Amino acid sequence: MASDPLYINDRITISGWELTEQFVLAGGPGGQNVNKVSTAVQLFFNIQNSPALNERIKINAVKLAGRRMSKEGVLMIEASRFRSQDRNREDARERLKELILEAAKPPPPPRKKTKPTKGSVERRLKAKSGRSDVKKMRSRPSGE
């Protein structure tokens, strides 16, 4: 079932044909509405074969998806928070958008190694020798 394209940001747009929606009965409170109407939405998106995402984003998205990802590389997002089908559909699409935006973030800059200052090294050694003196005073006196 083709749907509207999902706009992620100015570089990433997922075509409607890549998204598959399935409507199922939702559990929980809601009275007869829950028993009669299929309001919960299962949104399927094949991350591995998507032409809209580059390899780095695909790898990050698979890590972020965790147990929601199948062995075939299909992500399933289930939304049943709301009582209406339309709001659950929007919620599932919004959660997919957030996951892809998180995966598209650039990697953090590499850590720069720093040397401790001369003063901090001296203070650390002075504290160590002070502790050493305290512990020497605790020992038994020598038999002189």
mmCIF file of C-alpha atoms in Angstrom:
data_model
loop_
_atom_site.group_PDB
_atom_site.id
_atom_site.type_symbol
_atom_site.label_atom_id
_atom_site.label_comp_id
_atom_site.label_asym_id
_atom_site.label_seq_id
_atom_site.Cartn_x
_atom_site.Cartn_y
_atom_site.Cartn_z
ATOM 1 C CA MET A 1 0.000 0.000 0.000
ATOM 2 C CA ALA A 2 1.701 3.177 -1.195
ATOM 3 C CA SER A 3 1.476 6.243 1.003
ATOM 4 C CA ASP A 4 2.707 9.817 0.957
ATOM 5 C CA PRO A 5 6.481 10.398 0.877
ATOM 6 C CA LEU A 6 8.088 10.988 4.279
ATOM 7 C CA TYR A 7 10.178 14.169 4.394
ATOM 8 C CA ILE A 8 13.067 13.696 6.857
ATOM 9 C CA ASN A 9 15.255 16.737 6.140
ATOM 10 C CA ASP A 10 16.460 18.703 3.107
ATOM 11 C CA ARG A 11 18.698 15.798 2.007
ATOM 12 C CA ILE A 12 16.603 12.746 2.907
ATOM 13 C CA THR A 13 13.091 11.968 1.659
ATOM 14 C CA ILE A 14 11.644 8.463 1.822
ATOM 15 C CA SER A 15 9.351 7.638 -1.097
ATOM 16 C CA GLY A 16 5.843 6.413 -0.413
ATOM 17 C CA TRP A 17 6.457 3.057 -2.108
ATOM 18 C CA GLU A 18 9.193 2.245 0.452
ATOM 19 C CA LEU A 19 6.744 2.442 3.376
ATOM 20 C CA THR A 20 4.178 -0.282 4.054
ATOM 21 C CA GLU A 21 1.404 0.197 6.581
ATOM 22 C CA GLN A 22 -0.720 -2.486 8.158
ATOM 23 C CA PHE A 23 -3.625 -1.781 10.494
ATOM 24 C CA VAL A 24 -4.302 -4.172 13.370
ATOM 25 C CA LEU A 25 -6.531 -4.315 16.440
ATOM 26 C CA ALA A 26 -5.069 -2.378 19.356
ATOM 27 C CA GLY A 27 -5.093 -3.633 22.919
ATOM 28 C CA GLY A 28 -5.717 -1.737 26.106
ATOM 29 C CA PRO A 29 -8.537 0.619 27.162
ATOM 30 C CA GLY A 30 -11.009 2.074 24.678
ATOM 31 C CA GLY A 31 -14.178 0.024 25.037
ATOM 32 C CA GLN A 32 -15.931 -1.327 21.966
ATOM 33 C CA ASN A 33 -13.829 0.920 19.722
ATOM 34 C CA VAL A 34 -10.793 -1.275 20.480
ATOM 35 C CA ASN A 35 -12.707 -4.479 19.755
ATOM 36 C CA LYS A 36 -14.240 -3.347 16.455
ATOM 37 C CA VAL A 37 -11.824 -0.963 14.739
ATOM 38 C CA SER A 38 -8.246 -1.660 13.619
ATOM 39 C CA THR A 39 -6.628 1.497 14.971
ATOM 40 C CA ALA A 40 -3.072 0.329 15.707
ATOM 41 C CA VAL A 41 -0.575 0.857 12.882
ATOM 42 C CA GLN A 42 2.409 -1.281 11.957
ATOM 43 C CA LEU A 43 4.765 0.699 9.718
ATOM 44 C CA PHE A 44 7.322 -1.368 7.793
ATOM 45 C CA PHE A 45 10.429 0.165 6.210
ATOM 46 C CA ASN A 46 13.172 -1.846 4.501
ATOM 47 C CA ILE A 47 16.302 -0.031 5.680
ATOM 48 C CA GLN A 48 18.806 -2.370 3.994
ATOM 49 C CA ASN A 49 17.415 -1.876 0.470
ATOM 50 C CA SER A 50 16.386 1.777 0.717
ATOM 51 C CA PRO A 51 17.865 4.039 -1.978
ATOM 52 C CA ALA A 52 17.067 7.125 0.141
ATOM 53 C CA LEU A 53 19.711 6.360 2.822
ATOM 54 C CA ASN A 54 23.487 6.151 2.526
ATOM 55 C CA GLU A 55 25.489 3.307 4.083
ATOM 56 C CA ARG A 56 26.522 5.190 7.239
ATOM 57 C CA ILE A 57 22.914 6.093 8.042
ATOM 58 C CA LYS A 58 21.782 2.511 7.353
ATOM 59 C CA ILE A 59 24.383 1.080 9.766
ATOM 60 C CA ASN A 60 23.481 3.598 12.491
ATOM 61 C CA ALA A 61 19.736 3.022 11.987
ATOM 62 C CA VAL A 62 20.163 -0.752 12.352
ATOM 63 C CA LYS A 63 22.015 -0.197 15.656
ATOM 64 C CA LEU A 64 19.326 2.200 16.922
ATOM 65 C CA ALA A 65 16.433 -0.042 15.839
ATOM 66 C CA GLY A 66 17.502 -2.975 18.007
ATOM 67 C CA ARG A 67 14.738 -5.574 18.362
ATOM 68 C CA ARG A 68 12.390 -3.699 16.024
ATOM 69 C CA MET A 69 14.584 -4.830 13.106
ATOM 70 C CA SER A 70 14.011 -8.174 11.376
ATOM 71 C CA LYS A 71 16.764 -10.413 10.019
ATOM 72 C CA GLU A 72 15.873 -9.290 6.489
ATOM 73 C CA GLY A 73 16.606 -5.654 7.402
ATOM 74 C CA VAL A 74 12.977 -4.516 7.690
ATOM 75 C CA LEU A 75 12.165 -2.085 10.492
ATOM 76 C CA MET A 76 8.719 -2.383 12.109
ATOM 77 C CA ILE A 77 7.307 0.477 14.141
ATOM 78 C CA GLU A 78 4.036 -0.223 15.933
ATOM 79 C CA ALA A 79 1.925 2.717 17.073
ATOM 80 C CA SER A 80 -1.173 2.216 19.220
ATOM 81 C CA ARG A 81 -0.921 5.206 21.538
ATOM 82 C CA PHE A 82 -4.012 6.987 20.205
ATOM 83 C CA ARG A 83 -7.619 5.899 19.618
ATOM 84 C CA SER A 84 -7.777 7.006 15.970
ATOM 85 C CA GLN A 85 -6.066 5.333 13.041
ATOM 86 C CA ASP A 86 -4.921 8.651 11.547
ATOM 87 C CA ARG A 87 -3.155 9.813 14.716
ATOM 88 C CA ASN A 88 -1.453 6.436 15.150
ATOM 89 C CA ARG A 89 -0.334 6.605 11.510
ATOM 90 C CA GLU A 90 1.177 10.050 12.066
ATOM 91 C CA ASP A 91 2.801 8.842 15.301
ATOM 92 C CA ALA A 92 4.465 5.876 13.548
ATOM 93 C CA ARG A 93 5.768 8.090 10.726
ATOM 94 C CA GLU A 94 7.065 10.640 13.249
ATOM 95 C CA ARG A 95 8.906 7.913 15.205
ATOM 96 C CA LEU A 96 10.511 6.646 11.981
ATOM 97 C CA LYS A 97 11.569 10.206 11.168
ATOM 98 C CA GLU A 98 13.146 10.650 14.635
ATOM 99 C CA LEU A 99 15.039 7.347 14.307
ATOM 100 C CA ILE A 100 16.474 8.311 10.908
ATOM 101 C CA LEU A 101 17.384 11.828 12.083
ATOM 102 C CA GLU A 102 19.240 10.284 15.052
ATOM 103 C CA ALA A 103 21.050 7.890 12.694
ATOM 104 C CA ALA A 104 21.969 10.771 10.352
ATOM 105 C CA LYS A 105 23.744 12.802 13.034
ATOM 106 C CA PRO A 106 27.458 13.240 12.299
ATOM 107 C CA PRO A 107 29.890 11.243 14.418
ATOM 108 C CA PRO A 108 31.399 13.068 17.405
ATOM 109 C CA PRO A 109 34.820 14.645 16.894
ATOM 110 C CA PRO A 110 37.766 12.451 17.924
ATOM 111 C CA ARG A 111 39.101 12.953 21.444
ATOM 112 C CA LYS A 112 42.261 15.011 21.715
ATOM 113 C CA LYS A 113 44.854 13.628 24.097
ATOM 114 C CA THR A 114 46.046 16.122 26.700
ATOM 115 C CA LYS A 115 48.996 16.097 29.083
ATOM 116 C CA PRO A 116 48.532 16.933 32.739
ATOM 117 C CA THR A 117 50.054 20.243 33.797
ATOM 118 C CA LYS A 118 53.322 20.310 35.687
ATOM 119 C CA GLY A 119 51.568 21.684 38.782
ATOM 120 C CA SER A 120 48.941 18.928 38.809
ATOM 121 C CA VAL A 121 51.657 16.235 38.531
ATOM 122 C CA GLU A 122 53.551 17.796 41.452
ATOM 123 C CA ARG A 123 50.383 18.035 43.586
ATOM 124 C CA ARG A 124 49.522 14.391 42.865
ATOM 125 C CA LEU A 125 53.037 13.199 43.811
ATOM 126 C CA LYS A 126 53.012 15.346 46.960
ATOM 127 C CA ALA A 127 49.649 13.863 48.001
ATOM 128 C CA LYS A 128 50.966 10.348 47.357
ATOM 129 C CA SER A 129 54.043 10.910 49.503
ATOM 130 C CA GLY A 130 51.840 12.432 52.232
ATOM 131 C CA ARG A 131 49.648 9.298 52.262
ATOM 132 C CA SER A 132 52.799 7.178 52.320
ATOM 133 C CA ASP A 133 54.044 9.020 55.414
ATOM 134 C CA VAL A 134 50.688 8.521 57.163
ATOM 135 C CA LYS A 135 50.779 4.796 56.490
ATOM 136 C CA LYS A 136 54.410 4.528 57.653
ATOM 137 C CA MET A 137 53.399 6.123 60.971
ATOM 138 C CA ARG A 138 50.760 3.397 61.442
ATOM 139 C CA SER A 139 53.295 0.569 61.287
ATOM 140 C CA ARG A 140 54.966 -0.930 64.350
ATOM 141 C CA PRO A 141 58.032 0.843 65.610
ATOM 142 C CA SER A 142 61.296 -0.708 64.612
ATOM 143 C CA GLY A 143 63.259 -2.555 67.318
ATOM 144 C CA GLU A 144 66.158 -0.139 67.640
#
